[in-house]
Every structure is written in C-alpha cells, then in structure tokens.
Tab-separated table of N, CA and C in Angstrom:
chain	number	residue	atom	x	y	z
A	1	MET	N	112.805	101.543	102.296
A	1	MET	CA	111.854	101.748	101.217
A	1	MET	C	110.422	101.700	101.747
A	2	TYR	N	110.199	102.246	102.934
A	2	TYR	CA	108.850	102.154	103.481
A	2	TYR	C	107.814	102.809	102.578
A	3	MET	N	108.090	103.988	102.066
A	3	MET	CA	107.109	104.650	101.211
A	3	MET	C	106.841	103.811	99.965
A	4	GLY	N	107.872	103.204	99.414
A	4	GLY	CA	107.689	102.331	98.256
A	4	GLY	C	106.848	101.114	98.597
A	5	HIS	N	107.088	100.512	99.769
A	5	HIS	CA	106.290	99.350	100.191
A	5	HIS	C	104.823	99.746	100.334
A	6	TYR	N	104.599	100.899	100.964
A	6	TYR	CA	103.220	101.367	101.129
A	6	TYR	C	102.580	101.667	99.776
A	7	ALA	N	103.349	102.245	98.860
A	7	ALA	CA	102.817	102.545	97.528
A	7	ALA	C	102.436	101.261	96.794
A	8	ILE	N	103.232	100.220	96.949
A	8	ILE	CA	102.906	98.930	96.331
A	8	ILE	C	101.600	98.394	96.913
A	9	ALA	N	101.424	98.523	98.220
A	9	ALA	CA	100.180	98.079	98.858
A	9	ALA	C	98.986	98.891	98.347
A	10	LEU	N	99.166	100.204	98.221
A	10	LEU	CA	98.081	101.044	97.705
A	10	LEU	C	97.721	100.643	96.273
A	11	GLY	N	98.719	100.402	95.451
A	11	GLY	CA	98.463	99.979	94.081
A	11	GLY	C	97.788	98.618	94.018
A	12	ALA	N	98.174	97.720	94.913
A	12	ALA	CA	97.596	96.370	94.928
A	12	ALA	C	96.115	96.392	95.294
A	13	ARG	N	95.684	97.444	95.956
A	13	ARG	CA	94.282	97.541	96.344
A	13	ARG	C	93.357	97.462	95.126
A	14	ARG	N	93.839	97.902	93.995
A	14	ARG	CA	93.022	97.850	92.764
A	14	ARG	C	92.541	96.428	92.500
A	15	TRP	N	93.363	95.433	92.786
A	15	TRP	CA	93.006	94.032	92.516
A	15	TRP	C	92.571	93.294	93.776
A	16	LEU	N	92.885	93.834	94.926
A	16	LEU	CA	92.595	93.135	96.186
A	16	LEU	C	91.614	93.931	97.040
A	17	ARG	N	90.616	94.534	96.395
A	17	ARG	CA	89.671	95.427	97.083
A	17	ARG	C	89.003	94.814	98.304
A	18	PRO	N	88.657	93.531	98.308
A	18	PRO	CA	87.982	93.012	99.509
A	18	PRO	C	88.868	92.994	100.762
A	19	LEU	N	90.182	93.072	100.575
A	19	LEU	CA	91.061	93.084	101.759
A	19	LEU	C	91.112	94.495	102.337
A	20	PRO	N	91.031	94.609	103.644
A	20	PRO	CA	91.151	95.928	104.270
A	20	PRO	C	92.520	96.538	103.970
A	21	MET	N	92.560	97.855	103.861
A	21	MET	CA	93.826	98.539	103.575
A	21	MET	C	94.880	98.196	104.627
A	22	ALA	N	94.476	98.085	105.872
A	22	ALA	CA	95.438	97.737	106.928
A	22	ALA	C	96.077	96.375	106.650
A	23	TRP	N	95.304	95.443	106.111
A	23	TRP	CA	95.820	94.110	105.775
A	23	TRP	C	96.869	94.216	104.676
A	24	LEU	N	96.568	95.040	103.660
A	24	LEU	CA	97.509	95.228	102.551
A	24	LEU	C	98.798	95.895	103.039
A	25	LEU	N	98.660	96.922	103.848
A	25	LEU	CA	99.841	97.614	104.378
A	25	LEU	C	100.668	96.671	105.248
A	26	PHE	N	99.995	95.872	106.083
A	26	PHE	CA	100.705	94.905	106.923
A	26	PHE	C	101.489	93.922	106.065
A	27	ALA	N	100.840	93.342	105.062
A	27	ALA	CA	101.516	92.351	104.207
A	27	ALA	C	102.721	92.973	103.508
A	28	SER	N	102.596	94.242	103.113
A	28	SER	CA	103.679	94.879	102.362
A	28	SER	C	104.927	95.141	103.210
A	29	ILE	N	104.773	95.232	104.528
A	29	ILE	CA	105.949	95.465	105.386
A	29	ILE	C	106.181	94.320	106.367
A	30	GLU	N	105.528	93.184	106.156
A	30	GLU	CA	105.646	92.053	107.073
A	30	GLU	C	107.086	91.660	107.366
A	31	PRO	N	107.980	91.562	106.385
A	31	PRO	CA	109.358	91.182	106.742
A	31	PRO	C	110.014	92.148	107.730
A	32	ASP	N	109.737	93.439	107.614
A	32	ASP	CA	110.299	94.393	108.576
A	32	ASP	C	109.676	94.219	109.953
A	33	LEU	N	108.371	93.991	109.995
A	33	LEU	CA	107.712	93.761	111.281
A	33	LEU	C	108.226	92.477	111.925
A	34	HIS	N	108.416	91.460	111.110
A	34	HIS	CA	108.968	90.185	111.565
A	34	HIS	C	110.389	90.388	112.107
A	35	ASP	N	111.147	91.237	111.423
A	35	ASP	CA	112.508	91.567	111.838
A	35	ASP	C	112.509	92.214	113.218
A	36	VAL	N	111.620	93.172	113.427
A	36	VAL	CA	111.515	93.848	114.717
A	36	VAL	C	111.097	92.858	115.800
A	37	LEU	N	110.129	92.006	115.490
A	37	LEU	CA	109.688	91.007	116.455
A	37	LEU	C	110.838	90.078	116.836
A	38	GLY	N	111.626	89.659	115.856
A	38	GLY	CA	112.771	88.798	116.131
A	38	GLY	C	113.820	89.487	116.978
A	39	SER	N	113.970	90.790	116.808
A	39	SER	CA	114.922	91.543	117.627
A	39	SER	C	114.416	91.712	119.051
A	40	LEU	N	113.113	91.902	119.201
A	40	LEU	CA	112.529	92.080	120.533
A	40	LEU	C	112.470	90.778	121.320
A	41	VAL	N	112.249	89.672	120.595
A	41	VAL	CA	112.130	88.364	121.238
A	41	VAL	C	113.104	87.414	120.537
A	42	PRO	N	114.413	87.504	120.890
A	42	PRO	CA	115.423	86.696	120.190
A	42	PRO	C	115.175	85.190	120.262
A	43	SER	N	114.476	84.727	121.298
A	43	SER	CA	114.248	83.289	121.415
A	43	SER	C	113.395	82.741	120.281
A	44	LEU	N	112.702	83.618	119.545
A	44	LEU	CA	111.929	83.152	118.397
A	44	LEU	C	112.829	82.721	117.249
A	45	GLY	N	114.055	83.252	117.225
A	45	GLY	CA	115.030	82.830	116.231
A	45	GLY	C	114.670	83.151	114.793
A	46	ILE	N	113.912	84.209	114.555
A	46	ILE	CA	113.473	84.521	113.199
A	46	ILE	C	114.244	85.669	112.573
A	47	GLY	N	114.986	86.419	113.375
A	47	GLY	CA	115.648	87.636	112.925
A	47	GLY	C	116.504	87.519	111.682
A	48	PRO	N	117.457	86.588	111.625
A	48	PRO	CA	118.396	86.589	110.501
A	48	PRO	C	117.779	86.234	109.152
A	49	ASP	N	116.606	85.658	109.127
A	49	ASP	CA	116.054	85.144	107.871
A	49	ASP	C	114.920	85.970	107.282
A	50	THR	N	114.528	87.046	107.915
A	50	THR	CA	113.328	87.760	107.474
A	50	THR	C	113.438	88.320	106.065
A	51	HIS	N	114.639	88.684	105.650
A	51	HIS	CA	114.814	89.287	104.332
A	51	HIS	C	115.599	88.381	103.381
A	52	THR	N	115.581	87.089	103.637
A	52	THR	CA	116.179	86.118	102.721
A	52	THR	C	115.057	85.508	101.876
A	53	LEU	N	115.414	84.872	100.779
A	53	LEU	CA	114.381	84.240	99.955
A	53	LEU	C	113.603	83.166	100.715
A	54	PRO	N	114.282	82.254	101.447
A	54	PRO	CA	113.500	81.263	102.195
A	54	PRO	C	112.615	81.896	103.272
A	55	GLY	N	113.140	82.899	103.964
A	55	GLY	CA	112.351	83.559	105.001
A	55	GLY	C	111.148	84.287	104.432
A	56	ALA	N	111.358	84.983	103.322
A	56	ALA	CA	110.254	85.710	102.692
A	56	ALA	C	109.213	84.739	102.138
A	57	CYS	N	109.674	83.636	101.572
A	57	CYS	CA	108.722	82.640	101.055
A	57	CYS	C	107.903	82.029	102.190
A	58	ALA	N	108.548	81.732	103.312
A	58	ALA	CA	107.825	81.185	104.463
A	58	ALA	C	106.803	82.190	104.986
A	59	ALA	N	107.210	83.455	105.083
A	59	ALA	CA	106.284	84.489	105.548
A	59	ALA	C	105.134	84.672	104.562
A	60	ALA	N	105.444	84.632	103.265
A	60	ALA	CA	104.404	84.786	102.247
A	60	ALA	C	103.381	83.654	102.341
A	61	VAL	N	103.858	82.436	102.539
A	61	VAL	CA	102.943	81.298	102.680
A	61	VAL	C	102.089	81.464	103.940
A	62	ALA	N	102.720	81.868	105.038
A	62	ALA	CA	101.970	82.054	106.289
A	62	ALA	C	100.889	83.123	106.137
A	63	ILE	N	101.237	84.246	105.539
A	63	ILE	CA	100.258	85.319	105.347
A	63	ILE	C	99.162	84.869	104.375
A	64	ALA	N	99.544	84.136	103.339
A	64	ALA	CA	98.548	83.633	102.384
A	64	ALA	C	97.578	82.669	103.066
A	65	VAL	N	98.096	81.790	103.913
A	65	VAL	CA	97.232	80.830	104.611
A	65	VAL	C	96.264	81.563	105.545
A	66	VAL	N	96.780	82.512	106.311
A	66	VAL	CA	95.912	83.268	107.220
A	66	VAL	C	94.861	84.042	106.419
A	67	THR	N	95.281	84.649	105.315
A	67	THR	CA	94.340	85.391	104.472
A	67	THR	C	93.265	84.456	103.912
A	68	ALA	N	93.670	83.271	103.476
A	68	ALA	CA	92.701	82.300	102.944
A	68	ALA	C	91.715	81.875	104.025
A	69	LEU	N	92.201	81.667	105.235
A	69	LEU	CA	91.320	81.246	106.328
A	69	LEU	C	90.348	82.353	106.726
A	70	VAL	N	90.827	83.580	106.752
A	70	VAL	CA	89.981	84.695	107.184
A	70	VAL	C	89.008	85.130	106.090
A	71	PHE	N	89.495	85.261	104.856
A	71	PHE	CA	88.675	85.823	103.780
A	71	PHE	C	88.112	84.777	102.825
A	72	ARG	N	88.575	83.535	102.938
A	72	ARG	CA	88.047	82.407	102.172
A	72	ARG	C	88.066	82.607	100.651
A	73	ARG	N	89.143	83.245	100.185
A	73	ARG	CA	89.305	83.426	98.737
A	73	ARG	C	90.767	83.236	98.388
A	74	ILE	N	91.037	82.271	97.524
A	74	ILE	CA	92.404	81.935	97.148
A	74	ILE	C	93.094	83.099	96.442
A	75	GLY	N	92.383	83.806	95.585
A	75	GLY	CA	92.977	84.938	94.875
A	75	GLY	C	93.477	86.014	95.832
A	76	LEU	N	92.698	86.305	96.854
A	76	LEU	CA	93.121	87.287	97.853
A	76	LEU	C	94.324	86.777	98.631
A	77	ALA	N	94.321	85.480	98.933
A	77	ALA	CA	95.443	84.885	99.665
A	77	ALA	C	96.724	84.978	98.840
A	78	LEU	N	96.629	84.664	97.555
A	78	LEU	CA	97.807	84.765	96.693
A	78	LEU	C	98.296	86.206	96.600
A	79	GLY	N	97.370	87.142	96.494
A	79	GLY	CA	97.742	88.551	96.435
A	79	GLY	C	98.459	89.014	97.692
A	80	ALA	N	97.961	88.612	98.858
A	80	ALA	CA	98.608	88.989	100.115
A	80	ALA	C	99.999	88.366	100.210
A	81	GLY	N	100.133	87.122	99.779
A	81	GLY	CA	101.444	86.481	99.765
A	81	GLY	C	102.411	87.180	98.821
A	82	LEU	N	101.912	87.595	97.668
A	82	LEU	CA	102.761	88.326	96.719
A	82	LEU	C	103.202	89.678	97.274
A	83	LEU	N	102.342	90.309	98.065
A	83	LEU	CA	102.759	91.566	98.699
A	83	LEU	C	103.941	91.343	99.625
A	84	VAL	N	103.936	90.244	100.371
A	84	VAL	CA	105.083	89.935	101.231
A	84	VAL	C	106.334	89.754	100.381
A	85	LEU	N	106.214	89.004	99.297
A	85	LEU	CA	107.369	88.781	98.427
A	85	LEU	C	107.837	90.072	97.757
A	86	SER	N	106.900	90.963	97.464
A	86	SER	CA	107.280	92.234	96.846
A	86	SER	C	108.192	93.048	97.764
A	87	HIS	N	108.016	92.861	99.057
A	87	HIS	CA	108.848	93.591	100.018
A	87	HIS	C	110.322	93.249	99.814
A	88	VAL	N	110.618	91.978	99.782
A	88	VAL	CA	112.014	91.556	99.662
A	88	VAL	C	112.552	91.879	98.272
A	89	ALA	N	111.720	91.715	97.246
A	89	ALA	CA	112.156	92.073	95.891
A	89	ALA	C	112.535	93.549	95.831
A	90	ALA	N	111.713	94.407	96.417
A	90	ALA	CA	112.021	95.841	96.428
A	90	ALA	C	113.272	96.129	97.254
A	91	ASP	N	113.425	95.427	98.367
A	91	ASP	CA	114.604	95.650	99.212
A	91	ASP	C	115.898	95.230	98.518
A	92	TYR	N	115.827	94.286	97.592
A	92	TYR	CA	117.024	93.926	96.841
A	92	TYR	C	117.445	95.058	95.895
A	93	LEU	N	116.538	95.953	95.587
A	93	LEU	CA	116.903	97.131	94.804
A	93	LEU	C	117.573	98.191	95.676
A	94	THR	N	117.055	98.374	96.879
A	94	THR	CA	117.534	99.476	97.723
A	94	THR	C	118.675	99.077	98.651
A	95	SER	N	118.833	97.795	98.902
A	95	SER	CA	119.816	97.314	99.885
A	95	SER	C	120.712	96.241	99.276
A	96	ARG	N	121.557	95.697	100.123
A	96	ARG	CA	122.305	94.476	99.808
A	96	ARG	C	121.959	93.493	100.901
A	97	LEU	N	121.332	92.394	100.519
A	97	LEU	CA	120.835	91.412	101.473
A	97	LEU	C	121.279	90.012	101.062
A	98	PRO	N	121.373	89.107	102.039
A	98	PRO	CA	121.727	87.722	101.675
A	98	PRO	C	120.547	87.012	101.013
A	99	LEU	N	120.846	86.177	100.041
A	99	LEU	CA	119.786	85.374	99.426
A	99	LEU	C	119.239	84.349	100.413
A	100	TRP	N	120.099	83.786	101.232
A	100	TRP	CA	119.730	82.866	102.302
A	100	TRP	C	120.715	83.094	103.425
A	101	ARG	N	120.465	82.504	104.584
A	101	ARG	CA	121.341	82.708	105.740
A	101	ARG	C	122.768	82.325	105.368
A	102	HIS	N	123.679	83.252	105.549
A	102	HIS	CA	125.105	83.106	105.220
A	102	HIS	C	125.333	82.960	103.709
A	103	GLY	N	124.325	83.269	102.917
A	103	GLY	CA	124.454	83.170	101.467
A	103	GLY	C	125.053	84.433	100.873
A	104	PRO	N	125.163	84.459	99.561
A	104	PRO	CA	125.745	85.631	98.894
A	104	PRO	C	124.871	86.868	99.078
A	105	MET	N	125.530	88.000	99.201
A	105	MET	CA	124.837	89.278	99.321
A	105	MET	C	124.522	89.787	97.916
A	106	VAL	N	123.289	90.186	97.698
A	106	VAL	CA	122.883	90.708	96.396
A	106	VAL	C	122.055	91.977	96.595
A	107	GLY	N	121.988	92.764	95.562
A	107	GLY	CA	121.166	93.964	95.591
A	107	GLY	C	121.904	95.151	95.010
A	108	LEU	N	121.159	96.133	94.579
A	108	LEU	CA	121.747	97.323	93.972
A	108	LEU	C	122.255	98.330	95.007
A	109	HIS	N	121.773	98.232	96.233
A	109	HIS	CA	122.182	99.119	97.337
A	109	HIS	C	122.019	100.597	96.956
A	110	LEU	N	120.822	100.939	96.480
A	110	LEU	CA	120.559	102.322	96.094
A	110	LEU	C	120.563	103.277	97.283
A	111	TYR	N	120.459	102.742	98.494
A	111	TYR	CA	120.571	103.621	99.671
A	111	TYR	C	121.901	104.362	99.669
A	112	ALA	N	122.920	103.784	99.073
A	112	ALA	CA	124.236	104.434	99.016
A	112	ALA	C	124.243	105.612	98.045
A	113	THR	N	123.244	105.692	97.175
A	113	THR	CA	123.111	106.796	96.225
A	113	THR	C	121.719	107.397	96.436
A	114	PRO	N	121.598	108.334	97.387
A	114	PRO	CA	120.264	108.821	97.783
A	114	PRO	C	119.398	109.327	96.636
A	115	TRP	N	119.963	110.013	95.656
A	115	TRP	CA	119.123	110.536	94.574
A	115	TRP	C	118.552	109.398	93.732
A	116	ALA	N	119.340	108.333	93.527
A	116	ALA	CA	118.845	107.188	92.749
A	116	ALA	C	117.736	106.474	93.522
A	117	ASP	N	117.932	106.307	94.828
A	117	ASP	CA	116.897	105.693	95.655
A	117	ASP	C	115.634	106.548	95.636
A	118	PHE	N	115.802	107.873	95.745
A	118	PHE	CA	114.640	108.755	95.735
A	118	PHE	C	113.875	108.638	94.417
A	119	LEU	N	114.580	108.578	93.298
A	119	LEU	CA	113.907	108.450	92.003
A	119	LEU	C	113.139	107.132	91.896
A	120	LEU	N	113.749	106.038	92.386
A	120	LEU	CA	113.056	104.751	92.380
A	120	LEU	C	111.811	104.814	93.251
A	121	GLU	N	111.959	105.362	94.448
A	121	GLU	CA	110.826	105.459	95.372
A	121	GLU	C	109.742	106.358	94.791
A	122	ALA	N	110.137	107.497	94.211
A	122	ALA	CA	109.161	108.430	93.639
A	122	ALA	C	108.390	107.758	92.502
A	123	GLY	N	109.083	107.009	91.665
A	123	GLY	CA	108.414	106.282	90.591
A	123	GLY	C	107.448	105.235	91.132
A	124	THR	N	107.877	104.530	92.172
A	124	THR	CA	107.016	103.522	92.797
A	124	THR	C	105.782	104.176	93.399
A	125	ILE	N	105.987	105.318	94.064
A	125	ILE	CA	104.864	106.058	94.651
A	125	ILE	C	103.902	106.507	93.551
A	126	ALA	N	104.436	107.041	92.466
A	126	ALA	CA	103.583	107.517	91.374
A	126	ALA	C	102.755	106.381	90.775
A	127	ILE	N	103.393	105.259	90.507
A	127	ILE	CA	102.679	104.118	89.915
A	127	ILE	C	101.659	103.555	90.895
A	128	GLY	N	102.078	103.353	92.150
A	128	GLY	CA	101.166	102.807	93.156
A	128	GLY	C	99.943	103.681	93.373
A	129	LEU	N	100.163	104.984	93.462
A	129	LEU	CA	99.034	105.885	93.689
A	129	LEU	C	98.163	106.026	92.439
A	130	ALA	N	98.760	105.945	91.254
A	130	ALA	CA	97.952	105.979	90.032
A	130	ALA	C	97.040	104.758	89.970
A	131	LEU	N	97.564	103.597	90.326
A	131	LEU	CA	96.736	102.391	90.360
A	131	LEU	C	95.647	102.515	91.417
A	132	TYR	N	96.020	103.028	92.572
A	132	TYR	CA	95.057	103.215	93.660
A	132	TYR	C	93.940	104.163	93.222
A	133	ALA	N	94.313	105.284	92.618
A	133	ALA	CA	93.328	106.283	92.205
A	133	ALA	C	92.405	105.768	91.111
A	134	SER	N	92.865	104.796	90.329
A	134	SER	CA	92.025	104.267	89.249
A	134	SER	C	91.181	103.077	89.691
A	135	SER	N	91.232	102.746	90.962
A	135	SER	CA	90.416	101.649	91.467
A	135	SER	C	88.940	101.979	91.260
A	136	PRO	N	88.182	101.088	90.645
A	136	PRO	CA	86.808	101.407	90.251
A	136	PRO	C	85.880	101.777	91.406
A	137	ASP	N	86.135	101.286	92.592
A	137	ASP	CA	85.214	101.558	93.692
A	137	ASP	C	85.659	102.720	94.582
A	138	LEU	N	86.735	103.384	94.220
A	138	LEU	CA	87.217	104.497	95.033
A	138	LEU	C	86.300	105.698	94.830
A	139	ARG	N	85.820	106.253	95.903
A	139	ARG	CA	84.891	107.385	95.819
A	139	ARG	C	85.629	108.671	95.458
A	140	ARG	N	84.896	109.597	94.888
A	140	ARG	CA	85.470	110.854	94.419
A	140	ARG	C	86.245	111.612	95.505
A	141	PRO	N	85.736	111.766	96.734
A	141	PRO	CA	86.518	112.489	97.748
A	141	PRO	C	87.870	111.826	98.020
A	142	ALA	N	87.899	110.507	97.983
A	142	ALA	CA	89.167	109.798	98.204
A	142	ALA	C	90.128	110.043	97.051
A	143	ARG	N	89.609	110.116	95.840
A	143	ARG	CA	90.476	110.388	94.682
A	143	ARG	C	91.133	111.751	94.796
A	144	ARG	N	90.388	112.737	95.327
A	144	ARG	CA	90.962	114.073	95.487
A	144	ARG	C	92.104	114.065	96.503
A	145	GLY	N	92.076	113.160	97.435
A	145	GLY	CA	93.121	113.095	98.456
A	145	GLY	C	94.398	112.421	98.001
A	146	VAL	N	94.367	111.775	96.846
A	146	VAL	CA	95.543	111.045	96.372
A	146	VAL	C	96.723	111.984	96.148
A	147	ALA	N	96.479	113.169	95.623
A	147	ALA	CA	97.578	114.122	95.406
A	147	ALA	C	98.218	114.514	96.730
A	148	ALA	N	97.405	114.714	97.753
A	148	ALA	CA	97.946	115.053	99.075
A	148	ALA	C	98.763	113.891	99.639
A	149	ILE	N	98.276	112.677	99.430
A	149	ILE	CA	99.022	111.496	99.884
A	149	ILE	C	100.362	111.426	99.163
A	150	ALA	N	100.361	111.697	97.869
A	150	ALA	CA	101.602	111.657	97.084
A	150	ALA	C	102.609	112.664	97.610
A	151	VAL	N	102.159	113.887	97.868
A	151	VAL	CA	103.069	114.927	98.382
A	151	VAL	C	103.629	114.501	99.733
A	152	LEU	N	102.777	113.977	100.598
A	152	LEU	CA	103.220	113.544	101.923
A	152	LEU	C	104.226	112.395	101.824
A	153	MET	N	103.937	111.415	100.972
A	153	MET	CA	104.850	110.281	100.816
A	153	MET	C	106.190	110.732	100.239
A	154	LEU	N	106.155	111.620	99.252
A	154	LEU	CA	107.400	112.128	98.667
A	154	LEU	C	108.188	112.946	99.677
A	155	ALA	N	107.501	113.706	100.518
A	155	ALA	CA	108.191	114.485	101.553
A	155	ALA	C	108.873	113.559	102.552
A	156	PHE	N	108.169	112.522	102.998
A	156	PHE	CA	108.791	111.554	103.915
A	156	PHE	C	110.004	110.893	103.262
A	157	GLN	N	109.862	110.546	101.994
A	157	GLN	CA	110.968	109.900	101.301
A	157	GLN	C	112.150	110.850	101.152
A	158	ALA	N	111.884	112.119	100.864
A	158	ALA	CA	112.967	113.101	100.743
A	158	ALA	C	113.699	113.262	102.075
A	159	VAL	N	112.958	113.288	103.162
A	159	VAL	CA	113.610	113.377	104.482
A	159	VAL	C	114.459	112.138	104.717
A	160	TRP	N	113.934	110.968	104.355
A	160	TRP	CA	114.697	109.730	104.517
A	160	TRP	C	115.985	109.773	103.700
A	161	ASN	N	115.893	110.204	102.448
A	161	ASN	CA	117.050	110.188	101.569
A	161	ASN	C	118.025	111.328	101.797
A	162	PHE	N	117.515	112.500	102.085
A	162	PHE	CA	118.380	113.683	102.124
A	162	PHE	C	118.450	114.346	103.493
A	163	GLY	N	117.602	113.951	104.418
A	163	GLY	CA	117.626	114.515	105.764
A	163	GLY	C	117.131	115.949	105.808
A	164	LEU	N	116.908	116.415	107.013
A	164	LEU	CA	116.444	117.789	107.200
A	164	LEU	C	117.581	118.786	107.219
A	165	GLY	N	118.723	118.388	107.710
A	165	GLY	CA	119.823	119.333	107.888
A	165	GLY	C	120.931	119.196	106.852
A	166	SER	N	120.578	118.863	105.636
A	166	SER	CA	121.622	118.667	104.621
A	166	SER	C	121.837	119.944	103.818
A	167	GLY	N	121.860	121.089	104.486
A	167	GLY	CA	122.016	122.322	103.746
A	167	GLY	C	123.221	123.077	104.027
C-alpha cells in the first residue's frame, strides 16, 4: 500500500505544515523502512515486530520523540507518531499481519483481491490529495500539479495490482 501510505502523508500535510514533506513521507512508511533495516542488519532484532501493534507503537513513540526534539512542538510530534500508526492500520486492510509476535493474524488481505485493493488505494489517494490540495498555504502552481500526481500514483498502483503483462 505504498501509494496509500504516501497519500495519507500528503493529506496529513494540511495539519502538519511545519514538518517537511520528506519527514511526513518517512513517518508514513517507517515500519517498512524499519523492516528493511532489520532484514539488512539481523543483529538489531527488529524485523519480526515492525508491523505488530507493539512494534508500531514503539516506532510511533520514537518518531514522536525525535519530532518533538527537532521541531519543539507536541502537536507535530503527535501527528508524526499517528502517521506511523496509520501505516500499520492501513496494512491491516491490505494484508494479514500478526497483532503481536506469534499472535493472531488479522486483516482483510485485500492484496488477494487486486481490484478491491485498487479501489481502496484509489480512494485513499483521492482523499489524501484532496486534503493536500486544500492546504491553505499551497501555492497555485503546486495545486495544478496535484492532478498529475494523482494520475502517476494511480498508474503505479495499477501496475502493483494488475501488473504490466496481464493481458
């Protein structure tokens, strides 16, 4: 659900304007980045928990603390932490993941039904970009680019869901 995660970050910008877009995008995919880091450096021992509730909560707190230290605003810190949590919440829609290590597997697993996953992602992209485009400080040239971003995100999502050679 990368496009959906990015769309959530874009939408969150409406309320978290002082945070750089890169910060928002990072927070929105932090569990996946953490997962990759755990795979690359197994001695860190973080891999199995990145997409569990305890792992996501720990990551959200860590990102919130770093955000609070860097930007010195609790509201921004809470927003960045919520973006981390939004990642796992969204993944429970698209995947089946354990609630905790060796815990029960939950989720709708929409990846198994590509058209349903695509519709969820497309809706998330539409809402996220609508929120982004309505951000009060967004300049007019950037607003004109939102439609192009939407087409690009939907195209990437279609390739993810349906592939290039599915004809």
